[in-house]
């Protein structure tokens, strides 16, 4: 059973993701299709790349991820398909697969989608998800080899720069300066600090929006409702959470908000 | 592999579309089900008909479209199933399949759903999507013939009047008067002008909400972020878009807004 | 064909439900998965229990319902799986399956999920939906026996108290005092009165938010647009509805609002 996932910034209201499913099932009637999310903020390629990176590791080997956050649709930006470690990516060559590439264990092979026989007969200028990416993913699912779908991608794949923490230097303190990179539906604030940034001893503190939270919790249950806590979340990122509440609303912060992680030297 | 799609105004929060899936899979365990959209504005039959028309052409022949935007549920409005060209429609006889009918190439055969043996044993007065339409679609998917499901639909199918552009007569100018018929999640404004309304030469202009946009773009890439552009969208409709933005928010307009398309004679 | 449903308070934006699907399909590639809803208000176990109770009766026997509204994730609250009549439940032992238990015809057998060999290799403190419940449901779908998945659940299953109507005693009147227990996307207000609370004769009235609605309609069609009507809804609950409108917005009420049902003695 082949598995295809869809991630877009289309929203669910207009039926665009369903149209992609119709195209896929017309070519590959047996595949299972999972919607990763269609709520990526419009044109936010970085948010799409991060969401794909959070989800992909939990799908079985061979899963084909179709991702369409595509402000350059209809322009000279290339369309691509790639084997990235154990999974496949189909979408625009605009950085959407950056986190997949960073996580990949195993070979990477990428092609430029330049063979219209694997597309819909008519290609619009604004909906390549339907006209190119969905049919290509379906053909891949039916067993067409990757290098049949297009020519090798010259000059490599476009990559985004994922914001990384930088060392914090202050008298008597060590730590990192980072930022919020994702706010989930609960209002939990995921930072770009991971386990590797957290000291194994000491009492690390986080500073965000003028608030200081010291100590790491390991579960929500260690706080009382309304407490702000810091914990490593289920994706391995250090997160700020309000127990049974929304840290995002409490602190009125969004993606990009600076965060400091520090401890006594 | 049989394919059923669902389109409703139920929203996703209450689980009503899932209940329809449970009913379908109880009768036809092997079908694939795609949610077209459940965000049709409440009771807006025209919006439902248009959304169905945009999506249906991309589904494989034999797909069964179940559509439920049904302000007359429980009253004398008839329930129907029909073969419309290459696809099937199951839903209320209230105009929801108008655009499918307009697009159909091939025979149309419609029946009134008047045989309770294909329904759930108990039929409520307010959720025929669950009690009648889902089980009928499932029986259709398992191979029950259309004319088994009900009697021929007397007096034909109810049709909506889809707003059409009218000629614009002004000294020295030619063109059309039309309106916005769909606003998508990006805030793109689709009008009821299609390729046939656009002159092959000259420099057509659109006027909407006191703004004039001249010339047609063929991709978003021809504008800069923030530009208002006009282009034929992926459904073949002339649309107004703000590059990397929302034309609907920029112009504060909604479905029904008058638009003029004109050019020098 | 095995069927798994998912109900959570995760929302759709972050991809958490899709991650659960990836885990399930990695273990049980052939199952069908239906999203019941992912819009349960955050941490609202009662709303989750009620939504599960509305949907489950319409799924075929053997369906596995995975439900995750789990404020106690990572604490001492137990994880459970159970056969409840003809269906299965997998989720936290926090009352989420209360309505399923109330509705069950047939035996109930519950186990505590205490055997990590049926989980993901790494278990986080905050996403047991992914790490425990999804893989356990998938193993159940592939044929692992319930009592393989864990030890018998000591001391029984946690149950919520579902608010029940109480008799109304007033001179010359009989009736019940109840409350709104669900507001759907249309703004219909479902109360905790059911058919059994409604007298078979007489002219019952409802009082809510200072308004009185007398008589029961059997369809929306008995009122005119804008009318407030009371009717037994498709789940068998006495509901207040505005024809073609939103009773919730009209009355500005929410879940918990007191309602009286009464009639002349």
mmCIF file with all atom_site columns, N, CA and C in Angstrom, chain C residues 92-114:
data_model
loop_
_atom_site.group_PDB
_atom_site.id
_atom_site.type_symbol
_atom_site.label_atom_id
_atom_site.label_alt_id
_atom_site.label_comp_id
_atom_site.label_asym_id
_atom_site.label_entity_id
_atom_site.label_seq_id
_atom_site.pdbx_PDB_ins_code
_atom_site.Cartn_x
_atom_site.Cartn_y
_atom_site.Cartn_z
_atom_site.occupancy
_atom_site.B_iso_or_equiv
_atom_site.pdbx_formal_charge
_atom_site.auth_seq_id
_atom_site.auth_comp_id
_atom_site.auth_asym_id
_atom_site.auth_atom_id
_atom_site.pdbx_PDB_model_num
ATOM 1  N N  . UNK C 1 92  ? -6.721  7.928  26.814 1.00 0.00 ? 92  UNK C N  1
ATOM 2  C CA . UNK C 1 92  ? -6.452  8.085  28.241 1.00 0.00 ? 92  UNK C CA 1
ATOM 3  C C  . UNK C 1 92  ? -7.647  7.610  29.068 1.00 0.00 ? 92  UNK C C  1
ATOM 4  N N  . UNK C 1 93  ? -7.365  7.123  30.258 1.00 0.00 ? 93  UNK C N  1
ATOM 5  C CA . UNK C 1 93  ? -8.430  6.709  31.184 1.00 0.00 ? 93  UNK C CA 1
ATOM 6  C C  . UNK C 1 93  ? -8.841  7.913  32.012 1.00 0.00 ? 93  UNK C C  1
ATOM 7  N N  . UNK C 1 94  ? -9.514  8.848  31.354 1.00 0.00 ? 94  UNK C N  1
ATOM 8  C CA . UNK C 1 94  ? -9.879  10.089 32.045 1.00 0.00 ? 94  UNK C CA 1
ATOM 9  C C  . UNK C 1 94  ? -11.355 10.433 31.880 1.00 0.00 ? 94  UNK C C  1
ATOM 10 N N  . UNK C 1 95  ? -12.143 9.481  31.427 1.00 0.00 ? 95  UNK C N  1
ATOM 11 C CA . UNK C 1 95  ? -13.554 9.748  31.268 1.00 0.00 ? 95  UNK C CA 1
ATOM 12 C C  . UNK C 1 95  ? -14.001 9.935  29.825 1.00 0.00 ? 95  UNK C C  1
ATOM 13 N N  . UNK C 1 96  ? -13.057 10.011 28.916 1.00 0.00 ? 96  UNK C N  1
ATOM 14 C CA . UNK C 1 96  ? -13.386 10.241 27.501 1.00 0.00 ? 96  UNK C CA 1
ATOM 15 C C  . UNK C 1 96  ? -14.367 9.218  26.928 1.00 0.00 ? 96  UNK C C  1
ATOM 16 N N  . UNK C 1 97  ? -14.351 8.003  27.474 1.00 0.00 ? 97  UNK C N  1
ATOM 17 C CA . UNK C 1 97  ? -15.227 6.974  26.906 1.00 0.00 ? 97  UNK C CA 1
ATOM 18 C C  . UNK C 1 97  ? -16.532 6.815  27.685 1.00 0.00 ? 97  UNK C C  1
ATOM 19 N N  . UNK C 1 98  ? -16.840 7.797  28.544 1.00 0.00 ? 98  UNK C N  1
ATOM 20 C CA . UNK C 1 98  ? -18.029 7.687  29.391 1.00 0.00 ? 98  UNK C CA 1
ATOM 21 C C  . UNK C 1 98  ? -19.316 7.447  28.599 1.00 0.00 ? 98  UNK C C  1
ATOM 22 N N  . UNK C 1 99  ? -19.540 8.217  27.559 1.00 0.00 ? 99  UNK C N  1
ATOM 23 C CA . UNK C 1 99  ? -20.799 8.089  26.813 1.00 0.00 ? 99  UNK C CA 1
ATOM 24 C C  . UNK C 1 99  ? -20.815 6.766  26.041 1.00 0.00 ? 99  UNK C C  1
ATOM 25 N N  . UNK C 1 100 ? -19.661 6.351  25.526 1.00 0.00 ? 100 UNK C N  1
ATOM 26 C CA . UNK C 1 100 ? -19.593 5.025  24.899 1.00 0.00 ? 100 UNK C CA 1
ATOM 27 C C  . UNK C 1 100 ? -20.024 3.944  25.896 1.00 0.00 ? 100 UNK C C  1
ATOM 28 N N  . UNK C 1 101 ? -19.548 4.046  27.109 1.00 0.00 ? 101 UNK C N  1
ATOM 29 C CA . UNK C 1 101 ? -19.922 3.066  28.131 1.00 0.00 ? 101 UNK C CA 1
ATOM 30 C C  . UNK C 1 101 ? -21.422 3.115  28.407 1.00 0.00 ? 101 UNK C C  1
ATOM 31 N N  . UNK C 1 102 ? -21.965 4.330  28.497 1.00 0.00 ? 102 UNK C N  1
ATOM 32 C CA . UNK C 1 102 ? -23.396 4.470  28.779 1.00 0.00 ? 102 UNK C CA 1
ATOM 33 C C  . UNK C 1 102 ? -24.248 3.849  27.677 1.00 0.00 ? 102 UNK C C  1
ATOM 34 N N  . UNK C 1 103 ? -23.733 3.939  26.436 1.00 0.00 ? 103 UNK C N  1
ATOM 35 C CA . UNK C 1 103 ? -24.519 3.456  25.290 1.00 0.00 ? 103 UNK C CA 1
ATOM 36 C C  . UNK C 1 103 ? -24.333 1.964  25.036 1.00 0.00 ? 103 UNK C C  1
ATOM 37 N N  . UNK C 1 104 ? -23.312 1.378  25.649 1.00 0.00 ? 104 UNK C N  1
ATOM 38 C CA . UNK C 1 104 ? -22.890 0.034  25.239 1.00 0.00 ? 104 UNK C CA 1
ATOM 39 C C  . UNK C 1 104 ? -23.963 -1.010 25.508 1.00 0.00 ? 104 UNK C C  1
ATOM 40 N N  . UNK C 1 105 ? -24.243 -1.788 24.458 1.00 0.00 ? 105 UNK C N  1
ATOM 41 C CA . UNK C 1 105 ? -24.996 -3.020 24.658 1.00 0.00 ? 105 UNK C CA 1
ATOM 42 C C  . UNK C 1 105 ? -23.963 -4.111 24.465 1.00 0.00 ? 105 UNK C C  1
ATOM 43 N N  . UNK C 1 106 ? -23.730 -4.878 25.497 1.00 0.00 ? 106 UNK C N  1
ATOM 44 C CA . UNK C 1 106 ? -22.736 -5.935 25.340 1.00 0.00 ? 106 UNK C CA 1
ATOM 45 C C  . UNK C 1 106 ? -21.606 -5.762 26.327 1.00 0.00 ? 106 UNK C C  1
ATOM 46 N N  . UNK C 1 107 ? -20.714 -6.698 26.306 1.00 0.00 ? 107 UNK C N  1
ATOM 47 C CA . UNK C 1 107 ? -19.661 -6.786 27.309 1.00 0.00 ? 107 UNK C CA 1
ATOM 48 C C  . UNK C 1 107 ? -18.661 -5.650 27.199 1.00 0.00 ? 107 UNK C C  1
ATOM 49 N N  . UNK C 1 108 ? -18.073 -5.305 28.346 1.00 0.00 ? 108 UNK C N  1
ATOM 50 C CA . UNK C 1 108 ? -17.021 -4.307 28.400 1.00 0.00 ? 108 UNK C CA 1
ATOM 51 C C  . UNK C 1 108 ? -15.777 -4.979 28.973 1.00 0.00 ? 108 UNK C C  1
ATOM 52 N N  . UNK C 1 109 ? -14.671 -4.791 28.278 1.00 0.00 ? 109 UNK C N  1
ATOM 53 C CA . UNK C 1 109 ? -13.411 -5.352 28.760 1.00 0.00 ? 109 UNK C CA 1
ATOM 54 C C  . UNK C 1 109 ? -12.354 -4.283 28.575 1.00 0.00 ? 109 UNK C C  1
ATOM 55 N N  . UNK C 1 110 ? -11.648 -3.934 29.642 1.00 0.00 ? 110 UNK C N  1
ATOM 56 C CA . UNK C 1 110 ? -10.690 -2.831 29.560 1.00 0.00 ? 110 UNK C CA 1
ATOM 57 C C  . UNK C 1 110 ? -9.318  -3.262 30.062 1.00 0.00 ? 110 UNK C C  1
ATOM 58 N N  . UNK C 1 111 ? -8.296  -2.791 29.386 1.00 0.00 ? 111 UNK C N  1
ATOM 59 C CA . UNK C 1 111 ? -6.925  -3.058 29.839 1.00 0.00 ? 111 UNK C CA 1
ATOM 60 C C  . UNK C 1 111 ? -6.159  -1.758 29.990 1.00 0.00 ? 111 UNK C C  1
ATOM 61 N N  . UNK C 1 112 ? -5.183  -1.798 30.882 1.00 0.00 ? 112 UNK C N  1
ATOM 62 C CA . UNK C 1 112 ? -4.277  -0.670 31.063 1.00 0.00 ? 112 UNK C CA 1
ATOM 63 C C  . UNK C 1 112 ? -3.087  -0.867 30.134 1.00 0.00 ? 112 UNK C C  1
ATOM 64 N N  . UNK C 1 113 ? -2.752  0.145  29.384 1.00 0.00 ? 113 UNK C N  1
ATOM 65 C CA . UNK C 1 113 ? -1.666  0.006  28.406 1.00 0.00 ? 113 UNK C CA 1
ATOM 66 C C  . UNK C 1 113 ? -0.334  0.088  29.149 1.00 0.00 ? 113 UNK C C  1
ATOM 67 N N  . UNK C 1 114 ? 0.221   -1.081 29.453 1.00 0.00 ? 114 UNK C N  1
ATOM 68 C CA . UNK C 1 114 ? 1.456   -1.113 30.232 1.00 0.00 ? 114 UNK C CA 1
ATOM 69 C C  . UNK C 1 114 ? 2.513   -2.001 29.572 1.00 0.00 ? 114 UNK C C  1
#
